[in-house]
Coordinates of C-alpha atoms and ligand atoms in Angstrom, one line a residue:
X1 CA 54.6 102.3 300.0
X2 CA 52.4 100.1 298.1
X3 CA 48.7 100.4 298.3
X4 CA 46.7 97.5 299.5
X5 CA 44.1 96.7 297.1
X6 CA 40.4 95.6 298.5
X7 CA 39.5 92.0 298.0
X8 CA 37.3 90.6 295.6
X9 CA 36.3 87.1 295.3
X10 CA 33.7 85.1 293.5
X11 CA 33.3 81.6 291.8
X12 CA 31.0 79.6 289.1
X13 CA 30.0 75.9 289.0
X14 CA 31.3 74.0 286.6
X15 CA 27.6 72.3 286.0
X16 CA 27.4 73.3 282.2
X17 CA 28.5 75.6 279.3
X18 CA 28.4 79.6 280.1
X19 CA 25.9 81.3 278.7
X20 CA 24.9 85.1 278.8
X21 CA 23.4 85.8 282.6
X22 CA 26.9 84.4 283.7
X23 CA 28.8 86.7 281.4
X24 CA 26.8 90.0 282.3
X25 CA 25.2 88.7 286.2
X26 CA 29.6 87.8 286.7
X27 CA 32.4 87.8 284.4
X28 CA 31.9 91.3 282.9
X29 CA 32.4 92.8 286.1
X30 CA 35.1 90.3 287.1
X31 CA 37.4 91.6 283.9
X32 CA 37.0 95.0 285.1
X33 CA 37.6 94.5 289.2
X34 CA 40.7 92.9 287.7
X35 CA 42.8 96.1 287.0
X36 CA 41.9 98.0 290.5
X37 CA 41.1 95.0 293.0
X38 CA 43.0 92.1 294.6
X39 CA 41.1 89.1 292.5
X40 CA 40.1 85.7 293.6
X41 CA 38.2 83.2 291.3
X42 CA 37.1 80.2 290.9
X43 CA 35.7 77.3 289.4
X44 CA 33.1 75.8 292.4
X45 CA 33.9 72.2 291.5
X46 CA 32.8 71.0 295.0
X47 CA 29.2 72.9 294.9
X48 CA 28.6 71.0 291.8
X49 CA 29.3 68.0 293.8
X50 CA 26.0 69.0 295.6
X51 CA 23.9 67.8 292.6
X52 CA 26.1 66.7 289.4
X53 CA 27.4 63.0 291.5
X54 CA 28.5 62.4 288.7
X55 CA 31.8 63.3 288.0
X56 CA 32.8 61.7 284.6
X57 CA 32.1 64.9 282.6
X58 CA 34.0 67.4 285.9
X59 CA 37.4 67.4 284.5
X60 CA 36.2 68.8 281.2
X61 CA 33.9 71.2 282.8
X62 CA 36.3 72.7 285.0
X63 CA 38.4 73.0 282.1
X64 CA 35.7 74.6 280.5
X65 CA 34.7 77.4 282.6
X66 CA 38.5 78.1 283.1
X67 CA 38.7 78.9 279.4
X68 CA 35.3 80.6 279.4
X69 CA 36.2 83.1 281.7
X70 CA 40.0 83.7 280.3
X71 CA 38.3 84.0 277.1
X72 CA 35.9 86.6 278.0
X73 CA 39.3 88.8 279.1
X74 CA 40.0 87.2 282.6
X75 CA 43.9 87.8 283.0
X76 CA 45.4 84.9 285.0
X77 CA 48.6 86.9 286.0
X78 CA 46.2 89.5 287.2
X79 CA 44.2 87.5 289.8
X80 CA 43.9 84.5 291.2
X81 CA 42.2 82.2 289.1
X82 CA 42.0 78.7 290.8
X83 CA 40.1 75.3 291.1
X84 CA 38.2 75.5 294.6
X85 CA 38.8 71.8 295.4
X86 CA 42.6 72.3 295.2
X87 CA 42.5 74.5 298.2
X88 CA 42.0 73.0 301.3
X89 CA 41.9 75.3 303.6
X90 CA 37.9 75.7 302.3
X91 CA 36.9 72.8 304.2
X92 CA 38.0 73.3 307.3
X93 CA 36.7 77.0 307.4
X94 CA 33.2 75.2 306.3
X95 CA 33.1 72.8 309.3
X96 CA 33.9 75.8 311.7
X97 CA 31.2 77.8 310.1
X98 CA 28.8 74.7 310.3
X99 CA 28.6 75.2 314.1
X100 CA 27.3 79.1 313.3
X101 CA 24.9 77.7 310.8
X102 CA 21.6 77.4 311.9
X103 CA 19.3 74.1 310.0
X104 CA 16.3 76.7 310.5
X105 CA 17.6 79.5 308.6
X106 CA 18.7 77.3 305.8
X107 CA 15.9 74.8 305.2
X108 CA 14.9 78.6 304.4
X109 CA 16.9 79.5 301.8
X110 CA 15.2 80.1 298.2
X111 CA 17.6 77.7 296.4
X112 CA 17.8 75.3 298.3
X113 CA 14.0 75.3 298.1
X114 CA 14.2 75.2 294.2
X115 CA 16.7 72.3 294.6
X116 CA 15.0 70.2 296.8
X117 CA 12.0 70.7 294.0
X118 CA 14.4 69.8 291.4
X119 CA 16.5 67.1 293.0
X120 CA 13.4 65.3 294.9
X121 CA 15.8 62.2 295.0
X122 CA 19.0 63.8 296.3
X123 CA 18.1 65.9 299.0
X124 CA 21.6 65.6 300.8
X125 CA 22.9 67.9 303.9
X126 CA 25.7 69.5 301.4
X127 CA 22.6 70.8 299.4
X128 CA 21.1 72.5 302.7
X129 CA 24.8 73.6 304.2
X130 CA 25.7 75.0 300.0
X131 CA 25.4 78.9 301.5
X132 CA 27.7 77.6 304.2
X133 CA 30.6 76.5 302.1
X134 CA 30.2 79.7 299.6
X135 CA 30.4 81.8 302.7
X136 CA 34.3 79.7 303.5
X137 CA 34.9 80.5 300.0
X138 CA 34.5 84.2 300.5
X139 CA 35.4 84.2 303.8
X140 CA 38.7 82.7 303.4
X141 CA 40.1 85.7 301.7
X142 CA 38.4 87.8 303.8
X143 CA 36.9 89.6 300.1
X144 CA 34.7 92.6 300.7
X145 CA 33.2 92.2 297.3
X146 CA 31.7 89.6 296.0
X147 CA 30.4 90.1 292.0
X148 CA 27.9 88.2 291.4
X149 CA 24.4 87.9 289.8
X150 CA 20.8 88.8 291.4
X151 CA 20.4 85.2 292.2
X152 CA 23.3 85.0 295.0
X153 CA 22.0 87.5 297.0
X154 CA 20.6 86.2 299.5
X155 CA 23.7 83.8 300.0
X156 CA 25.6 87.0 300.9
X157 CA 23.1 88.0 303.6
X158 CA 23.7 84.4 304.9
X159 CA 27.4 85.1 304.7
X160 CA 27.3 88.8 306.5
X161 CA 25.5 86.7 309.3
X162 CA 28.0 84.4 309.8
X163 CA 30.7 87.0 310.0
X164 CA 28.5 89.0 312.5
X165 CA 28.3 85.4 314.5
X166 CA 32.0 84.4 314.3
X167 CA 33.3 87.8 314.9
X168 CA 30.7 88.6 318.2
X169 CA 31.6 84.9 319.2
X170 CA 35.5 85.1 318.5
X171 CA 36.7 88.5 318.4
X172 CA 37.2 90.2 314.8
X173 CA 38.6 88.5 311.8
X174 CA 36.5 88.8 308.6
X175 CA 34.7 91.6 306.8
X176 CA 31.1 91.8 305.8
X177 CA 31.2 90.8 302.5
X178 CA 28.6 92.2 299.8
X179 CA 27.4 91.3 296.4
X180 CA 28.8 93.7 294.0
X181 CA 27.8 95.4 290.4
X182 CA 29.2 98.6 289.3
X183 CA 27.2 101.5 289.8
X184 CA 24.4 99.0 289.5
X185 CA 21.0 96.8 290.7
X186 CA 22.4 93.1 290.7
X187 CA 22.0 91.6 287.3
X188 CA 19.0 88.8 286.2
X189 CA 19.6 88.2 282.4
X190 CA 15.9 86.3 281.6
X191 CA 15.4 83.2 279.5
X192 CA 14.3 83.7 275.9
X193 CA 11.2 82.5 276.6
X194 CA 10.5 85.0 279.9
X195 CA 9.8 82.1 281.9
X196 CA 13.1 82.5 284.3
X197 CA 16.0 83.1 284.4
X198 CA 19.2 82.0 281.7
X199 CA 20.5 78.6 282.9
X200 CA 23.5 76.0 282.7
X201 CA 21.5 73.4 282.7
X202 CA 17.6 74.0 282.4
X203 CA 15.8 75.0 279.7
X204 CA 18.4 74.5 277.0
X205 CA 17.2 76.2 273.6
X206 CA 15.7 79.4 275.9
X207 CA 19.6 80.5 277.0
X208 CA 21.9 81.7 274.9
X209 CA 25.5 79.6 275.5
X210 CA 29.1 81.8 274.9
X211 CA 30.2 78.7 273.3
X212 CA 26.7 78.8 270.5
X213 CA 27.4 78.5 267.2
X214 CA 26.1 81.7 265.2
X215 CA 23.0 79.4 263.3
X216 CA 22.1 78.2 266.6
X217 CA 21.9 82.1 268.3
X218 CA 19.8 83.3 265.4
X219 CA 17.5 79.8 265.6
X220 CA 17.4 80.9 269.3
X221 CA 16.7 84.3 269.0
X222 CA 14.0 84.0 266.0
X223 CA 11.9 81.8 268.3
X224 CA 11.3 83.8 271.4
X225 CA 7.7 84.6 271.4
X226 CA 5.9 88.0 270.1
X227 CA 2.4 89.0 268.4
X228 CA 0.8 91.2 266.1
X229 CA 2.4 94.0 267.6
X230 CA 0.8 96.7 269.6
X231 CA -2.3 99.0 268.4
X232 CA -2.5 102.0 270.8
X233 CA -0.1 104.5 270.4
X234 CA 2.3 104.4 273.9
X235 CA 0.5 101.1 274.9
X236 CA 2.5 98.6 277.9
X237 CA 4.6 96.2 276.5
X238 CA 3.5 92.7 277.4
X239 CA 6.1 90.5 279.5
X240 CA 8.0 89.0 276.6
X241 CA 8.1 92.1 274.6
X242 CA 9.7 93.7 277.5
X243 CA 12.2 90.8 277.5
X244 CA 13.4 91.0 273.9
X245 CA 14.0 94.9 274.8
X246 CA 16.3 93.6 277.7
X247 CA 18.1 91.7 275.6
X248 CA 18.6 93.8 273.1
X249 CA 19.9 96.3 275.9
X250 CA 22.9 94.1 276.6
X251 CA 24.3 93.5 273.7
X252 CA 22.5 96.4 270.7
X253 CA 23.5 99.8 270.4
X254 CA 21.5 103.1 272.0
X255 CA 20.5 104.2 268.5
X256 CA 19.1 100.6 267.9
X257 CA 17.0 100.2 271.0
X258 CA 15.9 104.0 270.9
X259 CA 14.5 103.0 267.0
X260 CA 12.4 100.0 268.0
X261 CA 11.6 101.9 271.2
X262 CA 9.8 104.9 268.9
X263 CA 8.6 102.5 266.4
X264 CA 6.6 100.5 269.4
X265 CA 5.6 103.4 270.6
X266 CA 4.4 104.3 267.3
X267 CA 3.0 101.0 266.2
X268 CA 5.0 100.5 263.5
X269 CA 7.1 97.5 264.7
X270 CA 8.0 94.6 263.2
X271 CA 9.1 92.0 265.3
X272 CA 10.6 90.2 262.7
X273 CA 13.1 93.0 262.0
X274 CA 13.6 93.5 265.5
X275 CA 14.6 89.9 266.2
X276 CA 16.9 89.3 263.5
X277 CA 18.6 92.8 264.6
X278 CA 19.2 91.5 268.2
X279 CA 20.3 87.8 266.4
X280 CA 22.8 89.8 264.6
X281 CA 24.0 91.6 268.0
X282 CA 24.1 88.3 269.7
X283 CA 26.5 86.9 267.2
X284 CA 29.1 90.0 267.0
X285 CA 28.9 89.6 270.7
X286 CA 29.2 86.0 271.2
X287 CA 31.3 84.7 268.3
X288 CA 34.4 86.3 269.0
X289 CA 33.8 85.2 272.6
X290 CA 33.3 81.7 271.3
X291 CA 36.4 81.2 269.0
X292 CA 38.9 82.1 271.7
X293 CA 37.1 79.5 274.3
X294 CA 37.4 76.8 271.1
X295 CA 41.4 78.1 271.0
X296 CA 42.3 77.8 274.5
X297 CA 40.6 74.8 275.1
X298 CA 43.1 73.0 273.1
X299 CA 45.6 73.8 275.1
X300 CA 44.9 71.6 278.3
X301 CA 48.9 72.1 279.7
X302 CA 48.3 75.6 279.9
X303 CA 44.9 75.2 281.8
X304 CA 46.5 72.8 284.3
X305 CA 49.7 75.6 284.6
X306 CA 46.9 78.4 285.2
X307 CA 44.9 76.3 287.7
X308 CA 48.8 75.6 289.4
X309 CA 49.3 78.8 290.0
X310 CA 46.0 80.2 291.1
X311 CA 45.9 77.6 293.7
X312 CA 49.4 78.4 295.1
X313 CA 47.8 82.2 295.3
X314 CA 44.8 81.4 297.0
X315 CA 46.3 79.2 299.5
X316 CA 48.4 81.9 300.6
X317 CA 45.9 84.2 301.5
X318 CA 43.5 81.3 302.7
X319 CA 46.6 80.1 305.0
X320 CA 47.1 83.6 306.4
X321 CA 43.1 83.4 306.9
X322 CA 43.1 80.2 309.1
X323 CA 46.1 81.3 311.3
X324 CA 44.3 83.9 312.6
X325 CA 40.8 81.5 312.6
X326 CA 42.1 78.8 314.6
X327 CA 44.0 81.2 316.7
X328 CA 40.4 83.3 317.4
X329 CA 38.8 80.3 318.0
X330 CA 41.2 79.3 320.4
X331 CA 42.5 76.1 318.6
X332 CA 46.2 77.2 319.3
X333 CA 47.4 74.4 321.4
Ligands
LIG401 P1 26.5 79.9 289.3 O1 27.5 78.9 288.8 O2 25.1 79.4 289.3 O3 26.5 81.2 288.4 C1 27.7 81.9 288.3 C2 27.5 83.4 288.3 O4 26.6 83.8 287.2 C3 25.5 84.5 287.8 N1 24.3 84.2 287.0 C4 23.4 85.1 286.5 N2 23.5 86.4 286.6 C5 22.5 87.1 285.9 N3 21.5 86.5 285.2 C6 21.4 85.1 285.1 N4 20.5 84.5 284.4 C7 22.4 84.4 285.8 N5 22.7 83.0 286.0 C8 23.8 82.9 286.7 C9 25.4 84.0 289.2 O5 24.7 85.0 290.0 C10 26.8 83.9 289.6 O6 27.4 85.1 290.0 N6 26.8 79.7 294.2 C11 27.5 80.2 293.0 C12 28.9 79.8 292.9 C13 29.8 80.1 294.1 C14 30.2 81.4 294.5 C15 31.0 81.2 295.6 C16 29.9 82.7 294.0 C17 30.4 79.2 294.9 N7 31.1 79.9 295.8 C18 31.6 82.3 296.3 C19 30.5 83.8 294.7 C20 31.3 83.6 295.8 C21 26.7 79.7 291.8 O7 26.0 78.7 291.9 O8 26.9 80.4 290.7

């Protein structure tokens, strides 16, 4: 008999080129659920909708991500990887969930908040109902993990409350679902400059892009802010000192950060070394990343064949998931 795997599904907008909180908040963990989960991702075309209007660049962007994520080891013929526009099935699970969906609750939610602050002029419903729809997304497979960076949390607490709703209104059909890291606290890879968080589309020279050239990384890099170093043995590291040893913990080896670890602790460092020592980590991890994304972007037939075939996946499952919706919600005629 075979084994049914658990389900795993997630998704990224298509709002802007990856950069490294996607890669380690995401992807990294979606190339390892790969080999012992049953996969479904996706390219959130219609979130961006929420506030990119503009659709001239989408095409491309979708594109994009799709190679991004292939080229950071994402196996099509292992999972599902699909376009969420192309299936359906999403939008009719988000109108049902609407009516469990409570205006309060999300007029609540932290990004929506930061939206409306960023968007002042395009404060539209699909901006307050955005945890809805990524709850269908989940939902729809009925995924019991959900990878995903510190950020989404909170939309998978919405999510577990709509499942609680539906299935105490309905009668059982979906699992909770949770955000998932291995072995892990969710994931917040900060800006260069500590001010946030890494970004699509803020803060442009503070995040560091899969698809940045290696001059560009070390100009990045060699900017982020330090001093004159510390000068009491074992002192606390200021905010932004603290961030360059995050960094450097994501992409340096042990030996590395343990040196500059001693040598603060010590008051011997020099930032300077230190920062062209994480530049040089950055670009032996990005650059390889980089020149496959610049490969299989050229090949735009077999991004449309992937997307083909992920959608003919995903419907499946999100067919089987809306057989038994209607029927629990008693719109079997
Ligand atoms: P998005 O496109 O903003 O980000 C994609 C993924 O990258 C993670 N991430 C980060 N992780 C750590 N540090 C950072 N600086 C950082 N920046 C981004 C995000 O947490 C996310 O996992 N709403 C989602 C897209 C979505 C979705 C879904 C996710 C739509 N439907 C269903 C999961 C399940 C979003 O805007 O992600």
């Amino acid at each position: 008999m075979i084994e049914k795997k658990e389900i795993v599904m997630s998704g990224i907008r298509p709002t802007g080129f990856l950069h490294l909180g996607n890669y380690f908040g995401a992807i990294r963990n979606y190339v390892k659920m790969q080999e012992d989960f049953d996969c479904y991702f996706m390219v959130a075309d219609l979130h961006s909708l929420t506030t990119h209007p503009d659709t001239k660049q989408l095409k491309a962007n979708v594109h994009r991500v799709l190679a991004e994520n292939i080229a950071c080891g994402l196996d099509p013929d292992k999972v599902a990887l699909y376009c969420q526009s192309q299936i359906f099935e999403t939008s009719e699970l988000y109108l049902y969930l609407n009516m469990l969906a409570y205006t309060g609750e999300l007029e609540k939610t932290v990004t929506f908040k930061d939206k409306v602050r960023q968007n002042p002029d395009n404060i539209n419903a699909g901006l307050l109902t955005y945890p809805v729809l990524m709850s269908a997304d989940i939902l729809l497979h009925r995924a019991k993990y959900v990878p995903v960076g510190k950020d989404q949390e909170q939309h998978l607490e919405i999510a577990r409350t709509y499942v609680n709703r539906f299935n105490y209104r309905y009668g059982e059909v979906f699992p909770e679902p949770y955000a998932f890291n291995y072995n892990q606290e969710l994931v917040k890879v900060p800006s260069l400059d500590g001010t946030g968080k890494m970004s699509k589309s803020e803060n442009q020279m503070a995040t560091l892009y899969l698809a940045d050239e290696d001059d560009v990384i070390r100009k990045k890099v060699m900017k982020t802010k330090t001093d004159a170093g510390p000068t009491e043995i074992n002192s606390a590291k200021p905010d932004y000192i603290i961030n360059i040893f995050e960094l450097m913990k994501l992409v340096s080896t042990e030996a590395v950060i343990l040196k500059f670890e001693a040598e603060y602790n010590n008051c011997t460092i020099r930032y300077g070394d230190m920062k062209k020592q994480l530049a040089e980590d950055m670009v032996a991890f990005i650059s390889p990343i980089r020149n496959r994304i610049n490969t299989i972007l050229k090949d735009e037939q077999y991004l449309k064949d992937i997307m083909k075939k992920g959608a003919i996946k995903a419907r499946l499952s999100a067919g089987a998931t809306m057989l038994k919706v209607r029927e629990a919600i008693g719109l079997n005629y």
